[in-house]
Short mmCIF file of C-alpha atoms in Angstrom, two decimals:
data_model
loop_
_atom_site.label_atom_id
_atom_site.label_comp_id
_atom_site.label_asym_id
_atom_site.label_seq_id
_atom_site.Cartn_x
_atom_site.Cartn_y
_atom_site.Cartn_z
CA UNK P 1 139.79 -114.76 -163.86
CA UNK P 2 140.94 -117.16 -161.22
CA UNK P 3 139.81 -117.56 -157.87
CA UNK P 4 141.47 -115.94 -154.81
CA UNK P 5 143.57 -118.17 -153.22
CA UNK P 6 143.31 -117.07 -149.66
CA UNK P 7 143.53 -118.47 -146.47
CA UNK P 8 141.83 -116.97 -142.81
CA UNK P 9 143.38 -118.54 -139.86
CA UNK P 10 141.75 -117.85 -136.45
CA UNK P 11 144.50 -116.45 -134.35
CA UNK P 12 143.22 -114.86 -131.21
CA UNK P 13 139.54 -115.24 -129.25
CA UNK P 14 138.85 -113.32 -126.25
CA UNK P 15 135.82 -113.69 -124.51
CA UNK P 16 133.71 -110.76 -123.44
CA UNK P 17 130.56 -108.89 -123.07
CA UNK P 18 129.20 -107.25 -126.30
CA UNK P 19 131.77 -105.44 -128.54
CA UNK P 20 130.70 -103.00 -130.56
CA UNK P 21 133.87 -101.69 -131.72
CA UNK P 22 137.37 -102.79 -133.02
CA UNK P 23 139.86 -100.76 -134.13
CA UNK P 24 143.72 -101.90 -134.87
CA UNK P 25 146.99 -99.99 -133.87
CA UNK P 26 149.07 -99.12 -137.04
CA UNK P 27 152.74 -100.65 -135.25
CA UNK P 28 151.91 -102.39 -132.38
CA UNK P 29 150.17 -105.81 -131.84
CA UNK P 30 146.88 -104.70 -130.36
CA UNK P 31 143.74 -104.28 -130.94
CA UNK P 32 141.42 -101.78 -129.26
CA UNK P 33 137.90 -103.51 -128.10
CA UNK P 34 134.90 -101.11 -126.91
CA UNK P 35 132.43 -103.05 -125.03
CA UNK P 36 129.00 -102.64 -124.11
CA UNK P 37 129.13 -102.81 -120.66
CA UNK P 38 131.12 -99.16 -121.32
CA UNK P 39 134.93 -101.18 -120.92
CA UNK P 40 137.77 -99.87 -123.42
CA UNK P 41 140.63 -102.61 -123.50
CA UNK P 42 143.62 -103.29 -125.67
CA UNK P 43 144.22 -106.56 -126.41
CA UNK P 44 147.39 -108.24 -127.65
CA UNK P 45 147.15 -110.24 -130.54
CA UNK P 46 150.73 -111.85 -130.29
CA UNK P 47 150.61 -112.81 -126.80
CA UNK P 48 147.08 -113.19 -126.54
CA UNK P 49 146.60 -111.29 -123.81
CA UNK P 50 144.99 -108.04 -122.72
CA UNK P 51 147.38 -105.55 -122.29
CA UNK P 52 144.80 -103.31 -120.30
CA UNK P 53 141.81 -101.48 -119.72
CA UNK P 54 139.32 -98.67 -118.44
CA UNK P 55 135.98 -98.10 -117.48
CA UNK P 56 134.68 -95.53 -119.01
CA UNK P 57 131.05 -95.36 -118.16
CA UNK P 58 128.29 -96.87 -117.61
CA UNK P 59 126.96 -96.92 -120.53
CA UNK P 60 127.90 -98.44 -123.79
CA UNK P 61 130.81 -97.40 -125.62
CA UNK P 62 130.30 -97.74 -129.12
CA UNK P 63 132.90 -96.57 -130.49
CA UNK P 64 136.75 -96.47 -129.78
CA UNK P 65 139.58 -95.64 -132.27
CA UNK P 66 143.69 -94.95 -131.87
CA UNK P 67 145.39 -91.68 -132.16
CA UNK P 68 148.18 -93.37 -133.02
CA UNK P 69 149.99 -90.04 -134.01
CA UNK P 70 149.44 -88.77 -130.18
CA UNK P 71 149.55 -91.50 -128.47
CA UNK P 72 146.26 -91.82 -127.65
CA UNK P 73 142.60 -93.62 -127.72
CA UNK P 74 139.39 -91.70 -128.71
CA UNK P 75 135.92 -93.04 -127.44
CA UNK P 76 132.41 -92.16 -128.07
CA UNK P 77 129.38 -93.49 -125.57
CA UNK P 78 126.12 -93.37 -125.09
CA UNK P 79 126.23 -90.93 -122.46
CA UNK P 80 126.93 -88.37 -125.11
CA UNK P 81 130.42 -87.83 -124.08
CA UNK P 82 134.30 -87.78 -126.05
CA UNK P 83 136.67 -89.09 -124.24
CA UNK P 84 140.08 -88.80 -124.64
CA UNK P 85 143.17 -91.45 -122.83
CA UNK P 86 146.56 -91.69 -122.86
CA UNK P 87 146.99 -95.06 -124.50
CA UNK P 88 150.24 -95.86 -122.53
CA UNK P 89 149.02 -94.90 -118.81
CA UNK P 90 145.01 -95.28 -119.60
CA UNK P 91 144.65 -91.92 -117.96
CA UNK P 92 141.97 -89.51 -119.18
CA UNK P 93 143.19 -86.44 -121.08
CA UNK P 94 139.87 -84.79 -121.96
CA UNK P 95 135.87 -85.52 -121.62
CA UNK P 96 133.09 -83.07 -123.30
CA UNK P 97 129.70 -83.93 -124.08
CA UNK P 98 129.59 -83.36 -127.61
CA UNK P 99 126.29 -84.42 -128.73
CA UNK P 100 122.68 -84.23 -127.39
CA UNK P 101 121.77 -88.45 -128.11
CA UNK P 102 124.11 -91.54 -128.53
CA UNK P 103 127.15 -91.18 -130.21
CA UNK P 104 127.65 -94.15 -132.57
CA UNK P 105 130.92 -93.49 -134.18
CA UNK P 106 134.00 -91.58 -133.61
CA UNK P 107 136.20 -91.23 -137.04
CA UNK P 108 139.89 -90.10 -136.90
CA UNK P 109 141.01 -88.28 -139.59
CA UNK P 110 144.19 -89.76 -141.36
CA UNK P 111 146.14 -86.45 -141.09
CA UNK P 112 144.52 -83.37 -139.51
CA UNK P 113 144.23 -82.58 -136.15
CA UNK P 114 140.41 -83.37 -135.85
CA UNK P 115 137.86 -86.29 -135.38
CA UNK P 116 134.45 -86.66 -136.75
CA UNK P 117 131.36 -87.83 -134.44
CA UNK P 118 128.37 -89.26 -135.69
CA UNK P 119 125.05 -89.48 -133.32
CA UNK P 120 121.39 -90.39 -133.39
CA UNK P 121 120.60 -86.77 -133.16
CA UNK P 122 121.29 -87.28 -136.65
CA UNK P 123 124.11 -85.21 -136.79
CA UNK P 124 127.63 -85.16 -137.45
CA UNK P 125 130.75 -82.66 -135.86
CA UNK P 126 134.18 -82.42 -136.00
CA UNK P 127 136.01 -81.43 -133.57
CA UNK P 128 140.01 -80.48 -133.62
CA UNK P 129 142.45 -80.95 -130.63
CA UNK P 130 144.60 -78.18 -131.40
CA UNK P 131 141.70 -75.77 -130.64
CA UNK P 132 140.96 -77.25 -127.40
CA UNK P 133 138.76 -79.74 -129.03
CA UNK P 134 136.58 -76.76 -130.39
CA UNK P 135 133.92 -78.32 -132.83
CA UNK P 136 134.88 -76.73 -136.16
CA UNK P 137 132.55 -78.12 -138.07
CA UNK P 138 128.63 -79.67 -138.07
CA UNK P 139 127.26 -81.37 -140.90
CA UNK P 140 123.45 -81.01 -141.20
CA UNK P 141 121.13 -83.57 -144.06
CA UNK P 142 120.18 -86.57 -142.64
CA UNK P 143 116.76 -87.46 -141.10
CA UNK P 144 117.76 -90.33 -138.69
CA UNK P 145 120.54 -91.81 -136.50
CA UNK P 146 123.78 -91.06 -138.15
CA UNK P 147 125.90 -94.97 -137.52
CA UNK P 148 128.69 -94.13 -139.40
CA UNK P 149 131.51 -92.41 -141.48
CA UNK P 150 134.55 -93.23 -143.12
CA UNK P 151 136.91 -90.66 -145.07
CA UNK P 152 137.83 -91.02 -148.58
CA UNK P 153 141.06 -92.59 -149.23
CA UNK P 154 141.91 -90.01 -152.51
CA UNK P 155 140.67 -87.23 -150.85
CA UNK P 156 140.41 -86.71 -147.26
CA UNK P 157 138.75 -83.67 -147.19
CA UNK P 158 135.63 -85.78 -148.23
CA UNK P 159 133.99 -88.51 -145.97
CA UNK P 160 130.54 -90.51 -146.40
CA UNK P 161 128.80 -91.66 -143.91
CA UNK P 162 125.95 -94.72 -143.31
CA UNK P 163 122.19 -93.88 -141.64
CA UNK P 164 119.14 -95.10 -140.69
CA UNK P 165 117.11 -92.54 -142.96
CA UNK P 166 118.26 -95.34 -145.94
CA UNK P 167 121.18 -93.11 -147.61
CA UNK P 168 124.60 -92.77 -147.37
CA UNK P 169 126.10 -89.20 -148.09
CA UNK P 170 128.89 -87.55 -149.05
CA UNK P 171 130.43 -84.53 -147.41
CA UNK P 172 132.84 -82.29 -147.87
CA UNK P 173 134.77 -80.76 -144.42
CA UNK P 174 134.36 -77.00 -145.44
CA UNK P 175 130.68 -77.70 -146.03
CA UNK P 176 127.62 -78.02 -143.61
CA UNK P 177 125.81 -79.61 -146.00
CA UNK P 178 125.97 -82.90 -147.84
CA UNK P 179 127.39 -82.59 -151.24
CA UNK P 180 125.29 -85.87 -152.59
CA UNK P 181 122.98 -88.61 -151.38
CA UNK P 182 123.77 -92.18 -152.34
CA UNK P 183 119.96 -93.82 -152.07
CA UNK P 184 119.43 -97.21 -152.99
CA UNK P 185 118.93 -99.31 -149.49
CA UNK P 186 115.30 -100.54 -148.89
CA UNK P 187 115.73 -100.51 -144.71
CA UNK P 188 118.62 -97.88 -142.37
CA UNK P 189 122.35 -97.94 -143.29
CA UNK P 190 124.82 -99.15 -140.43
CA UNK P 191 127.72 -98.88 -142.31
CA UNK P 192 130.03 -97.39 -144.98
CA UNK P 193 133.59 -97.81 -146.55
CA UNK P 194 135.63 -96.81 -149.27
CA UNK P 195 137.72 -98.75 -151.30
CA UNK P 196 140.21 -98.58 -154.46
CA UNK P 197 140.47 -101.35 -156.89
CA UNK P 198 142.13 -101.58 -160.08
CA UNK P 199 142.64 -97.30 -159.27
CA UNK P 200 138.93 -97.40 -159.15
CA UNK P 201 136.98 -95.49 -155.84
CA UNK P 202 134.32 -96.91 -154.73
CA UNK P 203 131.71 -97.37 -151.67
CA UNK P 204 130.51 -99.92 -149.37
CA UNK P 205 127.65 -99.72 -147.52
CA UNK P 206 125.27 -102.37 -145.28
CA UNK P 207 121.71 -102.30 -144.31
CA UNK P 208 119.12 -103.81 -141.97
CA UNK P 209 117.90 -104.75 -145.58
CA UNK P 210 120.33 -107.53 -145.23
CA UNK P 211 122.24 -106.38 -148.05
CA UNK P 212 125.52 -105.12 -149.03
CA UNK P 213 126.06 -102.41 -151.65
CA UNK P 214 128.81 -101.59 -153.86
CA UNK P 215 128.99 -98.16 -155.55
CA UNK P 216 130.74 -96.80 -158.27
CA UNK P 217 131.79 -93.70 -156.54
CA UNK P 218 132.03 -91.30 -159.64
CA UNK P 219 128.84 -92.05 -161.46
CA UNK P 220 127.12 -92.37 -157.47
CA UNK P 221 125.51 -95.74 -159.32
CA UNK P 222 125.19 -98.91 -157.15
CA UNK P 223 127.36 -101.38 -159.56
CA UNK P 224 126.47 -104.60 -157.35
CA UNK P 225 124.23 -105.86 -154.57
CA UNK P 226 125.94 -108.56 -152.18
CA UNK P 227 122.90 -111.25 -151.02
CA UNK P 228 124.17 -113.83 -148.27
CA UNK P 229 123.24 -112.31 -144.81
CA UNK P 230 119.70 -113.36 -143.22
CA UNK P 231 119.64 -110.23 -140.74
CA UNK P 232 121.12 -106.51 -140.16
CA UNK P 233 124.56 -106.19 -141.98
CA UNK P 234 126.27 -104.12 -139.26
CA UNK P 235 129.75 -104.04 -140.68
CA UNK P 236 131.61 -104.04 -143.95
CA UNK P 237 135.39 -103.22 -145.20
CA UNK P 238 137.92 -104.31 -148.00
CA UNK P 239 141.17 -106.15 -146.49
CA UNK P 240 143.81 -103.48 -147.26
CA UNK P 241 146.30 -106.05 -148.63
CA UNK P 242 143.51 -108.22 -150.89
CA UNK P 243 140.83 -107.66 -152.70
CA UNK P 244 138.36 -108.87 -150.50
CA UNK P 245 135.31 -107.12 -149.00
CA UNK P 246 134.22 -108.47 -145.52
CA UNK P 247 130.87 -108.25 -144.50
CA UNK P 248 129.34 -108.79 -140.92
CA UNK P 249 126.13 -109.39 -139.85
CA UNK P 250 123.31 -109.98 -136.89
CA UNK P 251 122.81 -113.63 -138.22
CA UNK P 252 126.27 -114.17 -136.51
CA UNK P 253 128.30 -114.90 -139.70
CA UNK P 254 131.30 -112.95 -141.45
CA UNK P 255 131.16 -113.08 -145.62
CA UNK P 256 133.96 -112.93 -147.58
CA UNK P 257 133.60 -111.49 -150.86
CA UNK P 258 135.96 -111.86 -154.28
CA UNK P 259 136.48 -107.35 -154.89
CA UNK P 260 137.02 -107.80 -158.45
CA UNK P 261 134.13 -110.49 -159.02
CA UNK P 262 131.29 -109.98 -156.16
CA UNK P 263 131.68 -113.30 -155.74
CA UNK P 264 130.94 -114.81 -152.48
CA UNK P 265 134.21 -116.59 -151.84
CA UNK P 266 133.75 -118.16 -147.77
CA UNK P 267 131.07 -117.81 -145.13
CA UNK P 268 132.54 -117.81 -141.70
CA UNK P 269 130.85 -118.16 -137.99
CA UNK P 270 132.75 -118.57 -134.88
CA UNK P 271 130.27 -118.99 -132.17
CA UNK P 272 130.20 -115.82 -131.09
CA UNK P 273 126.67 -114.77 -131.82
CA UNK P 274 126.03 -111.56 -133.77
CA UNK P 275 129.32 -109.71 -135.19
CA UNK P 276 128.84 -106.18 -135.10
CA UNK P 277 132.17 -104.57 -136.39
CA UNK P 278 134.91 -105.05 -138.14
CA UNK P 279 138.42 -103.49 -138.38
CA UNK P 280 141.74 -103.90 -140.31
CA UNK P 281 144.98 -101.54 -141.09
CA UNK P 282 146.72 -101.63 -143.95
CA UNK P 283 150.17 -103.11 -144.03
CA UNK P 284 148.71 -105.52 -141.95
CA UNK P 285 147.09 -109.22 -142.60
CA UNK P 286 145.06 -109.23 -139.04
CA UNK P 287 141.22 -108.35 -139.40
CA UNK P 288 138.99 -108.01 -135.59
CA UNK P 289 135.93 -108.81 -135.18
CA UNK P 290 133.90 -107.51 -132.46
CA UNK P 291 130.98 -110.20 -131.18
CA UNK P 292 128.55 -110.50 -128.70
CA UNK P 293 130.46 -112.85 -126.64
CA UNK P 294 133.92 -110.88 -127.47
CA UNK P 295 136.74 -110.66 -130.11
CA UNK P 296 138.34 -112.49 -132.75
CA UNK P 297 141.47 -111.85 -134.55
CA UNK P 298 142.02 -113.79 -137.85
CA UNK P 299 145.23 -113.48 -140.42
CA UNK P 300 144.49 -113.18 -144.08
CA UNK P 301 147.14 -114.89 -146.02
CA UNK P 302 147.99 -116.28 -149.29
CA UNK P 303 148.13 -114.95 -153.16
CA UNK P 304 145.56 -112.80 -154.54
#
């Protein structure tokens, strides 16, 4: 099988406090940064500017996705509180506290009304705009801060999501109640993605074990284990246009990873410090990075 021939071409740095989120709009040039110091801004990747910003809180915002279909940015803190902005004006549409700890992750859903939360009071909700952001849904199992979830790809009335009780799990939206427990991770799970290859489903998930697994998502078996990182793997996710995984770490270094092989193909580090997320959209060769001294923007390009 030949190698990848790919190349990943720094594009865009801007500076900041701690990110902990990146999340990239599906037809504009920006990408949306959640910081720390609890500042949302959207940042321009074709100017290289920033486009704008709010405060949100005082306390760190950990999570920040488009609405693209409404026009609009989601954000979860650690004040416990949605929030929900006009993406044009930056003007707040709706706040509710919507969890009883931090909330780690907010997950849009690719084509109901509805968003998931995930929180370190170990649970996850979903909650659906055109009830007046009632939450629908809240999905009981695991025994320790819930980091993550991503839906799946072939079915989006299933998601899985990443925690620190060592397991990912899979759920299904009409269910309380996890409908299987992926457990394989030796330390807390930070993060979780699906990914197709070759038709294939599978999962990604990365631990404070320093490791990255890959799942075969029918059989629930973990096919591969990905060893590079020397601390907390806080992000992973296949480019959506080649079959690469990306992994991100604590040790301040980004791993790129052959999909069909396992192979580790480059190690980069930009300076930044630790790199605690990762985002990219498909039918688009830009991948974010979120740092602890701000944001990178790369483009992916070549044959694969």
């Amino acid at each position: 099988m030949r190698a990848l021939a790919l190349e990943i071409k720094k594009e865009f740095t801007q500076l900041s406090e701690r990110v902990k989120s990146v999340d990239l709009h599906p037809t504009q040039p920006w990408i949306l940064a959640s910081l720390y110091s609890g500042t949302v801004c959207i940042l321009n990747y074709q100017s290289q500017t920033m486009e704008k910003s709010v405060k949100v809180t005082e306390s760190p915002v950990r999570s920040a996705k488009f609405i693209a279909r409404k026009n609009w940015i989601v954000t979860g803190s650690d004040d416990k509180f949605i929030r929900v902005y006009d993406q044009d004006t930056m003007e707040m549409i709706k706040e509710f506290e919507a969890h009883t700890d931090y909330i780690r992750c907010v997950t849009v859903h690719p084509s109901l009304p509805c968003i998931l939360s995930s929180s370190d009071d170990m649970l996850i909700k979903m909650w659906d705009w055109e009830k007046g952001w009632d939450c629908t849904q809240t999905f009981e199992g695991h025994s320790h801060y819930v980091m993550q979830s991503a839906f799946n790809p072939k079915d989006s009335n299933v998601f899985a999501s990443a925690s620190l009780d060592e397991t990912v799990k899979i759920w299904n939206l009409n269910s309380p109640a996890p409908i299987s427990t992926l457990d394989g991770h030796a330390k807390g799970v930070n993060c979780v993605d699906y990914f197709i290859n070759n038709e294939k489903l599978y999962l990604l998930s990365g631990s404070d074990d320093f490791t990255v697994k890959v799942w075969d998502y029918e059989s629930k078996t973990c096919m591969q284990t990905l060893e590079s990182h020397t601390n907390n793997v806080c992000a992973v996710c296949v480019h959506p246009e080649f079959p690469i995984i990306i992994t991100c770490s604590e040790d301040g270094t980004i791993c790129v990873w052959d999909a069909n092989t396992c192979r580790l193909e480059n190690t980069l580090n930009y300076g930044l410090e630790r790199v605690w997320t990762v985002g990219c959209m498909k039918g688009s060769h830009q991948v974010a990075f979120g740092c602890d001294n701000g944001t990178i923007v790369v483009r992916v390009s070549g044959s694969n």
